[in-house]
Amino acid sequence: MSSLKVMLGILAAGFMLSGCMQATHYEATNTQNFKPKDKELLAKIRYENTPVAEPFRRAIVDYHRKESPGTIVVDSDNHYLYYVMDGGKAIRYGITVGEEAMAWSGIAKVGSMTEWPAWHPTPGEISRLGVPTYVAPGPDNPMGSRAMYLYSGGKDTLFRIHGTNQPEYIGASISSGCIRLTNEDAIDLYNRVKVGTIVVVLEPKHGDSPYNSRLALQGGGTGQAGSF
């Protein structure tokens, strides 16, 4: 998919979803939560730090599903990640998700967490993308500022929640299956979670989507496609 088509898709999704928002309070990035290394490396980025389209900016929203506070819920259909809070609220982050053929759904736990991770591409990624076997940590690393590694059944699923050096694709489906946030949002989420945090990745058409437009706002199923 060309960059133009991806960007048009993001804008179209933004217009479509704008009618579904309720009690949305957008949050600006608080750089006081950044560590000195974060400030140093983010000042050295060479990618264009494209502003995220408004519907995918970090926001506090009403949330009425049944997951416990502290749970991460990923709605791949609509390119949102929710961090569930008390009082019927959640922090909603815009994300980039995997293309349909590479997408994953189920239940996992955050098995490990890393600040400014290195990237060790899988053999499939090396073959498909022509990338090296190792990319050192830094502002231009595709893993970005933070990585949260998803485990299921005690094993690494090879899926991660991580930052990105392509913020222009937040709201699109282009990655190799991992869940990407802006580097600033990745830092914010990382500061809220811990090893053992439950991550629910909803099955297709189980989110707040045109197919089932009220599910994510009014309870319904949990989208639990797997087990620990």
mmCIF file of the C-alpha atoms, coordinates in Angstrom:
data_MODEL
# 
_entry.id   MODEL 
# 
loop_
_atom_site.group_PDB 
_atom_site.id 
_atom_site.type_symbol 
_atom_site.label_atom_id 
_atom_site.label_alt_id 
_atom_site.label_comp_id 
_atom_site.label_asym_id 
_atom_site.label_entity_id 
_atom_site.label_seq_id 
_atom_site.pdbx_PDB_ins_code 
_atom_site.Cartn_x 
_atom_site.Cartn_y 
_atom_site.Cartn_z 
_atom_site.occupancy 
_atom_site.B_iso_or_equiv 
_atom_site.pdbx_formal_charge 
_atom_site.auth_seq_id 
_atom_site.auth_comp_id 
_atom_site.auth_asym_id 
_atom_site.auth_atom_id 
_atom_site.pdbx_PDB_model_num 
ATOM 1   C CA . MET A 1 1   ? 0.000   0.000   0.000  1.00 0.00 ? 1   MET A CA 1 
ATOM 2   C CA . SER A 1 2   ? 1.425   3.376   -0.969 1.00 0.00 ? 2   SER A CA 1 
ATOM 3   C CA . SER A 1 3   ? 2.024   6.078   1.614  1.00 0.00 ? 3   SER A CA 1 
ATOM 4   C CA . LEU A 1 4   ? -0.719  8.198   0.014  1.00 0.00 ? 4   LEU A CA 1 
ATOM 5   C CA . LYS A 1 5   ? -3.279  5.391   0.305  1.00 0.00 ? 5   LYS A CA 1 
ATOM 6   C CA . VAL A 1 6   ? -2.295  4.740   3.920  1.00 0.00 ? 6   VAL A CA 1 
ATOM 7   C CA . MET A 1 7   ? -2.660  8.399   4.855  1.00 0.00 ? 7   MET A CA 1 
ATOM 8   C CA . LEU A 1 8   ? -6.029  8.679   3.067  1.00 0.00 ? 8   LEU A CA 1 
ATOM 9   C CA . GLY A 1 9   ? -7.171  5.589   4.960  1.00 0.00 ? 9   GLY A CA 1 
ATOM 10  C CA . ILE A 1 10  ? -6.144  7.123   8.271  1.00 0.00 ? 10  ILE A CA 1 
ATOM 11  C CA . LEU A 1 11  ? -8.060  10.318  7.509  1.00 0.00 ? 11  LEU A CA 1 
ATOM 12  C CA . ALA A 1 12  ? -11.143 8.382   6.419  1.00 0.00 ? 12  ALA A CA 1 
ATOM 13  C CA . ALA A 1 13  ? -11.039 6.291   9.603  1.00 0.00 ? 13  ALA A CA 1 
ATOM 14  C CA . GLY A 1 14  ? -10.715 9.456   11.638 1.00 0.00 ? 14  GLY A CA 1 
ATOM 15  C CA . PHE A 1 15  ? -13.855 10.965  10.129 1.00 0.00 ? 15  PHE A CA 1 
ATOM 16  C CA . MET A 1 16  ? -15.766 7.716   10.595 1.00 0.00 ? 16  MET A CA 1 
ATOM 17  C CA . LEU A 1 17  ? -14.752 7.294   14.228 1.00 0.00 ? 17  LEU A CA 1 
ATOM 18  C CA . SER A 1 18  ? -15.281 10.909  15.221 1.00 0.00 ? 18  SER A CA 1 
ATOM 19  C CA . GLY A 1 19  ? -19.002 10.199  15.623 1.00 0.00 ? 19  GLY A CA 1 
ATOM 20  C CA . CYS A 1 20  ? -18.319 7.345   18.099 1.00 0.00 ? 20  CYS A CA 1 
ATOM 21  C CA . MET A 1 21  ? -16.294 9.329   20.639 1.00 0.00 ? 21  MET A CA 1 
ATOM 22  C CA . GLN A 1 22  ? -17.740 10.070  24.057 1.00 0.00 ? 22  GLN A CA 1 
ATOM 23  C CA . ALA A 1 23  ? -16.347 12.357  26.774 1.00 0.00 ? 23  ALA A CA 1 
ATOM 24  C CA . THR A 1 24  ? -12.953 12.510  25.085 1.00 0.00 ? 24  THR A CA 1 
ATOM 25  C CA . HIS A 1 25  ? -10.222 14.442  26.891 1.00 0.00 ? 25  HIS A CA 1 
ATOM 26  C CA . TYR A 1 26  ? -7.017  14.675  24.876 1.00 0.00 ? 26  TYR A CA 1 
ATOM 27  C CA . GLU A 1 27  ? -3.763  14.554  26.798 1.00 0.00 ? 27  GLU A CA 1 
ATOM 28  C CA . ALA A 1 28  ? -0.599  16.415  25.870 1.00 0.00 ? 28  ALA A CA 1 
ATOM 29  C CA . THR A 1 29  ? 2.740   14.668  26.336 1.00 0.00 ? 29  THR A CA 1 
ATOM 30  C CA . ASN A 1 30  ? 4.284   15.408  29.733 1.00 0.00 ? 30  ASN A CA 1 
ATOM 31  C CA . THR A 1 31  ? 8.003   15.564  29.041 1.00 0.00 ? 31  THR A CA 1 
ATOM 32  C CA . GLN A 1 32  ? 8.685   15.786  32.789 1.00 0.00 ? 32  GLN A CA 1 
ATOM 33  C CA . ASN A 1 33  ? 8.160   12.011  32.819 1.00 0.00 ? 33  ASN A CA 1 
ATOM 34  C CA . PHE A 1 34  ? 10.986  11.531  30.318 1.00 0.00 ? 34  PHE A CA 1 
ATOM 35  C CA . LYS A 1 35  ? 14.346  10.321  31.572 1.00 0.00 ? 35  LYS A CA 1 
ATOM 36  C CA . PRO A 1 36  ? 17.529  12.178  30.527 1.00 0.00 ? 36  PRO A CA 1 
ATOM 37  C CA . LYS A 1 37  ? 18.267  9.422   27.996 1.00 0.00 ? 37  LYS A CA 1 
ATOM 38  C CA . ASP A 1 38  ? 14.791  9.814   26.511 1.00 0.00 ? 38  ASP A CA 1 
ATOM 39  C CA . LYS A 1 39  ? 15.299  13.543  26.014 1.00 0.00 ? 39  LYS A CA 1 
ATOM 40  C CA . GLU A 1 40  ? 18.753  12.974  24.567 1.00 0.00 ? 40  GLU A CA 1 
ATOM 41  C CA . LEU A 1 41  ? 17.715  10.327  22.042 1.00 0.00 ? 41  LEU A CA 1 
ATOM 42  C CA . LEU A 1 42  ? 14.405  11.942  21.051 1.00 0.00 ? 42  LEU A CA 1 
ATOM 43  C CA . ALA A 1 43  ? 16.338  15.123  20.278 1.00 0.00 ? 43  ALA A CA 1 
ATOM 44  C CA . LYS A 1 44  ? 18.415  13.113  17.779 1.00 0.00 ? 44  LYS A CA 1 
ATOM 45  C CA . ILE A 1 45  ? 15.615  11.595  15.706 1.00 0.00 ? 45  ILE A CA 1 
ATOM 46  C CA . ARG A 1 46  ? 16.058  11.798  11.952 1.00 0.00 ? 46  ARG A CA 1 
ATOM 47  C CA . TYR A 1 47  ? 12.519  10.787  11.039 1.00 0.00 ? 47  TYR A CA 1 
ATOM 48  C CA . GLU A 1 48  ? 9.806   13.424  10.600 1.00 0.00 ? 48  GLU A CA 1 
ATOM 49  C CA . ASN A 1 49  ? 7.835   13.594  13.830 1.00 0.00 ? 49  ASN A CA 1 
ATOM 50  C CA . THR A 1 50  ? 4.495   13.794  12.023 1.00 0.00 ? 50  THR A CA 1 
ATOM 51  C CA . PRO A 1 51  ? 1.597   14.896  14.264 1.00 0.00 ? 51  PRO A CA 1 
ATOM 52  C CA . VAL A 1 52  ? -0.899  12.106  14.911 1.00 0.00 ? 52  VAL A CA 1 
ATOM 53  C CA . ALA A 1 53  ? -4.394  12.656  13.467 1.00 0.00 ? 53  ALA A CA 1 
ATOM 54  C CA . GLU A 1 54  ? -6.735  13.939  16.185 1.00 0.00 ? 54  GLU A CA 1 
ATOM 55  C CA . PRO A 1 55  ? -8.874  10.754  16.538 1.00 0.00 ? 55  PRO A CA 1 
ATOM 56  C CA . PHE A 1 56  ? -5.683  8.795   17.343 1.00 0.00 ? 56  PHE A CA 1 
ATOM 57  C CA . ARG A 1 57  ? -4.147  11.208  19.826 1.00 0.00 ? 57  ARG A CA 1 
ATOM 58  C CA . ARG A 1 58  ? -3.763  9.980   23.394 1.00 0.00 ? 58  ARG A CA 1 
ATOM 59  C CA . ALA A 1 59  ? -6.972  10.644  25.304 1.00 0.00 ? 59  ALA A CA 1 
ATOM 60  C CA . ILE A 1 60  ? -8.906  9.746   28.433 1.00 0.00 ? 60  ILE A CA 1 
ATOM 61  C CA . VAL A 1 61  ? -12.265 8.284   27.378 1.00 0.00 ? 61  VAL A CA 1 
ATOM 62  C CA . ASP A 1 62  ? -15.323 6.597   28.843 1.00 0.00 ? 62  ASP A CA 1 
ATOM 63  C CA . TYR A 1 63  ? -14.842 2.823   28.956 1.00 0.00 ? 63  TYR A CA 1 
ATOM 64  C CA . HIS A 1 64  ? -17.544 0.302   29.893 1.00 0.00 ? 64  HIS A CA 1 
ATOM 65  C CA . ARG A 1 65  ? -16.123 -3.101  29.035 1.00 0.00 ? 65  ARG A CA 1 
ATOM 66  C CA . LYS A 1 66  ? -15.496 -5.555  31.882 1.00 0.00 ? 66  LYS A CA 1 
ATOM 67  C CA . GLU A 1 67  ? -11.695 -5.774  31.963 1.00 0.00 ? 67  GLU A CA 1 
ATOM 68  C CA . SER A 1 68  ? -10.100 -4.919  35.306 1.00 0.00 ? 68  SER A CA 1 
ATOM 69  C CA . PRO A 1 69  ? -8.225  -1.646  35.851 1.00 0.00 ? 69  PRO A CA 1 
ATOM 70  C CA . GLY A 1 70  ? -4.604  -2.057  34.830 1.00 0.00 ? 70  GLY A CA 1 
ATOM 71  C CA . THR A 1 71  ? -5.468  -4.281  31.843 1.00 0.00 ? 71  THR A CA 1 
ATOM 72  C CA . ILE A 1 72  ? -4.328  -3.410  28.318 1.00 0.00 ? 72  ILE A CA 1 
ATOM 73  C CA . VAL A 1 73  ? -6.943  -3.966  25.603 1.00 0.00 ? 73  VAL A CA 1 
ATOM 74  C CA . VAL A 1 74  ? -5.991  -3.767  21.920 1.00 0.00 ? 74  VAL A CA 1 
ATOM 75  C CA . ASP A 1 75  ? -8.725  -2.990  19.381 1.00 0.00 ? 75  ASP A CA 1 
ATOM 76  C CA . SER A 1 76  ? -6.893  -3.729  16.138 1.00 0.00 ? 76  SER A CA 1 
ATOM 77  C CA . ASP A 1 77  ? -9.961  -3.028  13.991 1.00 0.00 ? 77  ASP A CA 1 
ATOM 78  C CA . ASN A 1 78  ? -9.913  0.617   14.957 1.00 0.00 ? 78  ASN A CA 1 
ATOM 79  C CA . HIS A 1 79  ? -6.215  1.069   15.759 1.00 0.00 ? 79  HIS A CA 1 
ATOM 80  C CA . TYR A 1 80  ? -6.670  1.759   19.456 1.00 0.00 ? 80  TYR A CA 1 
ATOM 81  C CA . LEU A 1 81  ? -4.933  0.481   22.579 1.00 0.00 ? 81  LEU A CA 1 
ATOM 82  C CA . TYR A 1 82  ? -6.763  1.053   25.881 1.00 0.00 ? 82  TYR A CA 1 
ATOM 83  C CA . TYR A 1 83  ? -5.170  1.133   29.317 1.00 0.00 ? 83  TYR A CA 1 
ATOM 84  C CA . VAL A 1 84  ? -8.119  0.480   31.645 1.00 0.00 ? 84  VAL A CA 1 
ATOM 85  C CA . MET A 1 85  ? -8.468  2.792   34.639 1.00 0.00 ? 85  MET A CA 1 
ATOM 86  C CA . ASP A 1 86  ? -10.804 2.995   37.623 1.00 0.00 ? 86  ASP A CA 1 
ATOM 87  C CA . GLY A 1 87  ? -14.168 4.712   37.430 1.00 0.00 ? 87  GLY A CA 1 
ATOM 88  C CA . GLY A 1 88  ? -15.218 3.622   33.948 1.00 0.00 ? 88  GLY A CA 1 
ATOM 89  C CA . LYS A 1 89  ? -12.358 5.427   32.227 1.00 0.00 ? 89  LYS A CA 1 
ATOM 90  C CA . ALA A 1 90  ? -9.433  4.365   30.051 1.00 0.00 ? 90  ALA A CA 1 
ATOM 91  C CA . ILE A 1 91  ? -6.455  5.980   28.408 1.00 0.00 ? 91  ILE A CA 1 
ATOM 92  C CA . ARG A 1 92  ? -6.817  5.432   24.678 1.00 0.00 ? 92  ARG A CA 1 
ATOM 93  C CA . TYR A 1 93  ? -3.747  5.470   22.446 1.00 0.00 ? 93  TYR A CA 1 
ATOM 94  C CA . GLY A 1 94  ? -3.690  5.430   18.655 1.00 0.00 ? 94  GLY A CA 1 
ATOM 95  C CA . ILE A 1 95  ? -1.641  2.535   17.265 1.00 0.00 ? 95  ILE A CA 1 
ATOM 96  C CA . THR A 1 96  ? -0.265  0.941   14.125 1.00 0.00 ? 96  THR A CA 1 
ATOM 97  C CA . VAL A 1 97  ? -1.159  -2.748  13.860 1.00 0.00 ? 97  VAL A CA 1 
ATOM 98  C CA . GLY A 1 98  ? -0.210  -5.712  11.721 1.00 0.00 ? 98  GLY A CA 1 
ATOM 99  C CA . GLU A 1 99  ? -1.649  -6.294  8.294  1.00 0.00 ? 99  GLU A CA 1 
ATOM 100 C CA . GLU A 1 100 ? -4.549  -8.746  8.361  1.00 0.00 ? 100 GLU A CA 1 
ATOM 101 C CA . ALA A 1 101 ? -2.451  -11.741 7.292  1.00 0.00 ? 101 ALA A CA 1 
ATOM 102 C CA . MET A 1 102 ? 0.049   -11.110 10.101 1.00 0.00 ? 102 MET A CA 1 
ATOM 103 C CA . ALA A 1 103 ? -2.326  -9.982  12.853 1.00 0.00 ? 103 ALA A CA 1 
ATOM 104 C CA . TRP A 1 104 ? -2.628  -11.846 16.155 1.00 0.00 ? 104 TRP A CA 1 
ATOM 105 C CA . SER A 1 105 ? -5.418  -11.969 18.734 1.00 0.00 ? 105 SER A CA 1 
ATOM 106 C CA . GLY A 1 106 ? -5.758  -13.596 22.124 1.00 0.00 ? 106 GLY A CA 1 
ATOM 107 C CA . ILE A 1 107 ? -4.702  -13.088 25.735 1.00 0.00 ? 107 ILE A CA 1 
ATOM 108 C CA . ALA A 1 108 ? -1.137  -12.552 26.844 1.00 0.00 ? 108 ALA A CA 1 
ATOM 109 C CA . LYS A 1 109 ? 0.881   -11.064 29.665 1.00 0.00 ? 109 LYS A CA 1 
ATOM 110 C CA . VAL A 1 110 ? 3.685   -8.543  29.576 1.00 0.00 ? 110 VAL A CA 1 
ATOM 111 C CA . GLY A 1 111 ? 6.558   -10.969 30.072 1.00 0.00 ? 111 GLY A CA 1 
ATOM 112 C CA . SER A 1 112 ? 9.409   -8.468  29.983 1.00 0.00 ? 112 SER A CA 1 
ATOM 113 C CA . MET A 1 113 ? 9.985   -4.775  29.377 1.00 0.00 ? 113 MET A CA 1 
ATOM 114 C CA . THR A 1 114 ? 12.895  -2.846  27.876 1.00 0.00 ? 114 THR A CA 1 
ATOM 115 C CA . GLU A 1 115 ? 13.804  0.811   27.513 1.00 0.00 ? 115 GLU A CA 1 
ATOM 116 C CA . TRP A 1 116 ? 15.283  1.732   24.117 1.00 0.00 ? 116 TRP A CA 1 
ATOM 117 C CA . PRO A 1 117 ? 15.467  -1.902  22.957 1.00 0.00 ? 117 PRO A CA 1 
ATOM 118 C CA . ALA A 1 118 ? 17.631  -3.384  20.271 1.00 0.00 ? 118 ALA A CA 1 
ATOM 119 C CA . TRP A 1 119 ? 15.842  -5.056  17.369 1.00 0.00 ? 119 TRP A CA 1 
ATOM 120 C CA . HIS A 1 120 ? 16.455  -8.715  16.580 1.00 0.00 ? 120 HIS A CA 1 
ATOM 121 C CA . PRO A 1 121 ? 14.374  -9.344  13.419 1.00 0.00 ? 121 PRO A CA 1 
ATOM 122 C CA . THR A 1 122 ? 12.881  -12.803 12.944 1.00 0.00 ? 122 THR A CA 1 
ATOM 123 C CA . PRO A 1 123 ? 14.142  -14.902 10.001 1.00 0.00 ? 123 PRO A CA 1 
ATOM 124 C CA . GLY A 1 124 ? 10.876  -14.121 8.226  1.00 0.00 ? 124 GLY A CA 1 
ATOM 125 C CA . GLU A 1 125 ? 11.373  -10.377 8.655  1.00 0.00 ? 125 GLU A CA 1 
ATOM 126 C CA . ILE A 1 126 ? 14.967  -10.612 7.494  1.00 0.00 ? 126 ILE A CA 1 
ATOM 127 C CA . SER A 1 127 ? 13.880  -12.457 4.354  1.00 0.00 ? 127 SER A CA 1 
ATOM 128 C CA . ARG A 1 128 ? 10.818  -10.309 3.675  1.00 0.00 ? 128 ARG A CA 1 
ATOM 129 C CA . LEU A 1 129 ? 12.187  -6.881  4.538  1.00 0.00 ? 129 LEU A CA 1 
ATOM 130 C CA . GLY A 1 130 ? 15.881  -7.286  3.737  1.00 0.00 ? 130 GLY A CA 1 
ATOM 131 C CA . VAL A 1 131 ? 16.915  -5.975  7.154  1.00 0.00 ? 131 VAL A CA 1 
ATOM 132 C CA . PRO A 1 132 ? 20.072  -6.908  9.103  1.00 0.00 ? 132 PRO A CA 1 
ATOM 133 C CA . THR A 1 133 ? 20.050  -9.524  11.843 1.00 0.00 ? 133 THR A CA 1 
ATOM 134 C CA . TYR A 1 134 ? 20.547  -6.871  14.544 1.00 0.00 ? 134 TYR A CA 1 
ATOM 135 C CA . VAL A 1 135 ? 19.715  -3.167  14.873 1.00 0.00 ? 135 VAL A CA 1 
ATOM 136 C CA . ALA A 1 136 ? 21.246  -1.304  17.808 1.00 0.00 ? 136 ALA A CA 1 
ATOM 137 C CA . PRO A 1 137 ? 19.090  0.761   20.189 1.00 0.00 ? 137 PRO A CA 1 
ATOM 138 C CA . GLY A 1 138 ? 18.524  4.377   19.282 1.00 0.00 ? 138 GLY A CA 1 
ATOM 139 C CA . PRO A 1 139 ? 16.148  6.989   17.921 1.00 0.00 ? 139 PRO A CA 1 
ATOM 140 C CA . ASP A 1 140 ? 16.025  5.455   14.442 1.00 0.00 ? 140 ASP A CA 1 
ATOM 141 C CA . ASN A 1 141 ? 15.486  1.873   15.604 1.00 0.00 ? 141 ASN A CA 1 
ATOM 142 C CA . PRO A 1 142 ? 12.051  0.566   14.473 1.00 0.00 ? 142 PRO A CA 1 
ATOM 143 C CA . MET A 1 143 ? 11.409  -0.654  18.047 1.00 0.00 ? 143 MET A CA 1 
ATOM 144 C CA . GLY A 1 144 ? 11.490  2.912   19.287 1.00 0.00 ? 144 GLY A CA 1 
ATOM 145 C CA . SER A 1 145 ? 11.742  4.111   22.865 1.00 0.00 ? 145 SER A CA 1 
ATOM 146 C CA . ARG A 1 146 ? 10.127  1.231   24.739 1.00 0.00 ? 146 ARG A CA 1 
ATOM 147 C CA . ALA A 1 147 ? 9.139   -2.405  24.213 1.00 0.00 ? 147 ALA A CA 1 
ATOM 148 C CA . MET A 1 148 ? 6.728   -4.604  26.148 1.00 0.00 ? 148 MET A CA 1 
ATOM 149 C CA . TYR A 1 149 ? 7.086   -8.274  25.157 1.00 0.00 ? 149 TYR A CA 1 
ATOM 150 C CA . LEU A 1 150 ? 3.930   -10.395 25.100 1.00 0.00 ? 150 LEU A CA 1 
ATOM 151 C CA . TYR A 1 151 ? 4.033   -13.907 26.550 1.00 0.00 ? 151 TYR A CA 1 
ATOM 152 C CA . SER A 1 152 ? 1.365   -16.605 26.509 1.00 0.00 ? 152 SER A CA 1 
ATOM 153 C CA . GLY A 1 153 ? 1.618   -19.987 28.213 1.00 0.00 ? 153 GLY A CA 1 
ATOM 154 C CA . GLY A 1 154 ? 5.006   -18.914 29.559 1.00 0.00 ? 154 GLY A CA 1 
ATOM 155 C CA . LYS A 1 155 ? 6.391   -18.534 26.030 1.00 0.00 ? 155 LYS A CA 1 
ATOM 156 C CA . ASP A 1 156 ? 7.319   -15.471 24.016 1.00 0.00 ? 156 ASP A CA 1 
ATOM 157 C CA . THR A 1 157 ? 4.631   -14.886 21.367 1.00 0.00 ? 157 THR A CA 1 
ATOM 158 C CA . LEU A 1 158 ? 7.135   -12.795 19.345 1.00 0.00 ? 158 LEU A CA 1 
ATOM 159 C CA . PHE A 1 159 ? 4.574   -9.964  19.409 1.00 0.00 ? 159 PHE A CA 1 
ATOM 160 C CA . ARG A 1 160 ? 5.424   -6.699  21.114 1.00 0.00 ? 160 ARG A CA 1 
ATOM 161 C CA . ILE A 1 161 ? 3.932   -3.388  22.059 1.00 0.00 ? 161 ILE A CA 1 
ATOM 162 C CA . HIS A 1 162 ? 6.602   -0.857  21.194 1.00 0.00 ? 162 HIS A CA 1 
ATOM 163 C CA . GLY A 1 163 ? 7.464   2.590   19.887 1.00 0.00 ? 163 GLY A CA 1 
ATOM 164 C CA . THR A 1 164 ? 8.018   3.513   16.275 1.00 0.00 ? 164 THR A CA 1 
ATOM 165 C CA . ASN A 1 165 ? 10.117  5.702   14.004 1.00 0.00 ? 165 ASN A CA 1 
ATOM 166 C CA . GLN A 1 166 ? 7.137   5.997   11.625 1.00 0.00 ? 166 GLN A CA 1 
ATOM 167 C CA . PRO A 1 167 ? 4.539   8.081   13.503 1.00 0.00 ? 167 PRO A CA 1 
ATOM 168 C CA . GLU A 1 168 ? 2.852   8.950   10.214 1.00 0.00 ? 168 GLU A CA 1 
ATOM 169 C CA . TYR A 1 169 ? 1.350   5.444   10.158 1.00 0.00 ? 169 TYR A CA 1 
ATOM 170 C CA . ILE A 1 170 ? -0.450  5.635   13.515 1.00 0.00 ? 170 ILE A CA 1 
ATOM 171 C CA . GLY A 1 171 ? -4.007  4.614   12.610 1.00 0.00 ? 171 GLY A CA 1 
ATOM 172 C CA . ALA A 1 172 ? -2.918  2.235   9.827  1.00 0.00 ? 172 ALA A CA 1 
ATOM 173 C CA . SER A 1 173 ? -2.267  -1.509  9.388  1.00 0.00 ? 173 SER A CA 1 
ATOM 174 C CA . ILE A 1 174 ? 1.217   -1.913  7.984  1.00 0.00 ? 174 ILE A CA 1 
ATOM 175 C CA . SER A 1 175 ? 3.499   -3.571  10.520 1.00 0.00 ? 175 SER A CA 1 
ATOM 176 C CA . SER A 1 176 ? 4.675   -7.152  10.726 1.00 0.00 ? 176 SER A CA 1 
ATOM 177 C CA . GLY A 1 177 ? 2.114   -7.842  13.431 1.00 0.00 ? 177 GLY A CA 1 
ATOM 178 C CA . CYS A 1 178 ? 3.459   -5.881  16.390 1.00 0.00 ? 178 CYS A CA 1 
ATOM 179 C CA . ILE A 1 179 ? 1.549   -3.058  18.043 1.00 0.00 ? 179 ILE A CA 1 
ATOM 180 C CA . ARG A 1 180 ? 3.240   0.313   17.584 1.00 0.00 ? 180 ARG A CA 1 
ATOM 181 C CA . LEU A 1 181 ? 2.712   3.589   19.424 1.00 0.00 ? 181 LEU A CA 1 
ATOM 182 C CA . THR A 1 182 ? 4.482   6.903   19.011 1.00 0.00 ? 182 THR A CA 1 
ATOM 183 C CA . ASN A 1 183 ? 7.674   6.960   21.041 1.00 0.00 ? 183 ASN A CA 1 
ATOM 184 C CA . GLU A 1 184 ? 6.093   9.475   23.410 1.00 0.00 ? 184 GLU A CA 1 
ATOM 185 C CA . ASP A 1 185 ? 3.014   7.289   23.944 1.00 0.00 ? 185 ASP A CA 1 
ATOM 186 C CA . ALA A 1 186 ? 5.173   4.195   24.374 1.00 0.00 ? 186 ALA A CA 1 
ATOM 187 C CA . ILE A 1 187 ? 7.011   5.926   27.220 1.00 0.00 ? 187 ILE A CA 1 
ATOM 188 C CA . ASP A 1 188 ? 3.699   6.969   28.812 1.00 0.00 ? 188 ASP A CA 1 
ATOM 189 C CA . LEU A 1 189 ? 2.232   3.448   28.637 1.00 0.00 ? 189 LEU A CA 1 
ATOM 190 C CA . TYR A 1 190 ? 5.483   1.831   29.807 1.00 0.00 ? 190 TYR A CA 1 
ATOM 191 C CA . ASN A 1 191 ? 5.422   3.988   32.933 1.00 0.00 ? 191 ASN A CA 1 
ATOM 192 C CA . ARG A 1 192 ? 1.949   2.650   33.792 1.00 0.00 ? 192 ARG A CA 1 
ATOM 193 C CA . VAL A 1 193 ? 2.387   -1.101  33.279 1.00 0.00 ? 193 VAL A CA 1 
ATOM 194 C CA . LYS A 1 194 ? 4.524   -3.789  34.864 1.00 0.00 ? 194 LYS A CA 1 
ATOM 195 C CA . VAL A 1 195 ? 5.650   -7.328  34.144 1.00 0.00 ? 195 VAL A CA 1 
ATOM 196 C CA . GLY A 1 196 ? 2.561   -9.512  34.479 1.00 0.00 ? 196 GLY A CA 1 
ATOM 197 C CA . THR A 1 197 ? 0.101   -6.925  33.126 1.00 0.00 ? 197 THR A CA 1 
ATOM 198 C CA . ILE A 1 198 ? -2.693  -8.674  31.196 1.00 0.00 ? 198 ILE A CA 1 
ATOM 199 C CA . VAL A 1 199 ? -3.020  -7.812  27.514 1.00 0.00 ? 199 VAL A CA 1 
ATOM 200 C CA . VAL A 1 200 ? -6.244  -8.643  25.647 1.00 0.00 ? 200 VAL A CA 1 
ATOM 201 C CA . VAL A 1 201 ? -5.936  -8.397  21.859 1.00 0.00 ? 201 VAL A CA 1 
ATOM 202 C CA . LEU A 1 202 ? -9.487  -8.478  20.532 1.00 0.00 ? 202 LEU A CA 1 
ATOM 203 C CA . GLU A 1 203 ? -10.450 -10.708 17.625 1.00 0.00 ? 203 GLU A CA 1 
ATOM 204 C CA . PRO A 1 204 ? -11.382 -8.970  14.367 1.00 0.00 ? 204 PRO A CA 1 
ATOM 205 C CA . LYS A 1 205 ? -14.829 -7.340  14.482 1.00 0.00 ? 205 LYS A CA 1 
ATOM 206 C CA . HIS A 1 206 ? -14.921 -7.525  18.303 1.00 0.00 ? 206 HIS A CA 1 
ATOM 207 C CA . GLY A 1 207 ? -13.989 -3.897  18.916 1.00 0.00 ? 207 GLY A CA 1 
ATOM 208 C CA . ASP A 1 208 ? -15.808 -0.594  18.615 1.00 0.00 ? 208 ASP A CA 1 
ATOM 209 C CA . SER A 1 209 ? -16.044 -0.972  14.867 1.00 0.00 ? 209 SER A CA 1 
ATOM 210 C CA . PRO A 1 210 ? -18.615 -0.404  12.118 1.00 0.00 ? 210 PRO A CA 1 
ATOM 211 C CA . TYR A 1 211 ? -19.408 -4.126  12.390 1.00 0.00 ? 211 TYR A CA 1 
ATOM 212 C CA . ASN A 1 212 ? -20.227 -3.989  16.120 1.00 0.00 ? 212 ASN A CA 1 
ATOM 213 C CA . SER A 1 213 ? -20.235 -0.328  16.933 1.00 0.00 ? 213 SER A CA 1 
ATOM 214 C CA . ARG A 1 214 ? -21.238 -0.439  20.608 1.00 0.00 ? 214 ARG A CA 1 
ATOM 215 C CA . LEU A 1 215 ? -19.337 -3.435  21.967 1.00 0.00 ? 215 LEU A CA 1 
ATOM 216 C CA . ALA A 1 216 ? -16.311 -1.597  23.288 1.00 0.00 ? 216 ALA A CA 1 
ATOM 217 C CA . LEU A 1 217 ? -18.515 0.996   24.946 1.00 0.00 ? 217 LEU A CA 1 
ATOM 218 C CA . GLN A 1 218 ? -21.155 -1.193  26.595 1.00 0.00 ? 218 GLN A CA 1 
ATOM 219 C CA . GLY A 1 219 ? -19.553 -4.389  27.863 1.00 0.00 ? 219 GLY A CA 1 
ATOM 220 C CA . GLY A 1 220 ? -20.158 -7.485  25.761 1.00 0.00 ? 220 GLY A CA 1 
ATOM 221 C CA . GLY A 1 221 ? -17.601 -10.223 25.252 1.00 0.00 ? 221 GLY A CA 1 
ATOM 222 C CA . THR A 1 222 ? -13.993 -10.035 26.270 1.00 0.00 ? 222 THR A CA 1 
ATOM 223 C CA . GLY A 1 223 ? -12.499 -11.159 22.983 1.00 0.00 ? 223 GLY A CA 1 
ATOM 224 C CA . GLN A 1 224 ? -10.565 -13.904 24.756 1.00 0.00 ? 224 GLN A CA 1 
ATOM 225 C CA . ALA A 1 225 ? -9.182  -16.057 21.997 1.00 0.00 ? 225 ALA A CA 1 
ATOM 226 C CA . GLY A 1 226 ? -6.450  -17.774 23.911 1.00 0.00 ? 226 GLY A CA 1 
ATOM 227 C CA . SER A 1 227 ? -5.231  -18.703 27.375 1.00 0.00 ? 227 SER A CA 1 
ATOM 228 C CA . PHE A 1 228 ? -2.093  -18.327 29.447 1.00 0.00 ? 228 PHE A CA 1 
# 
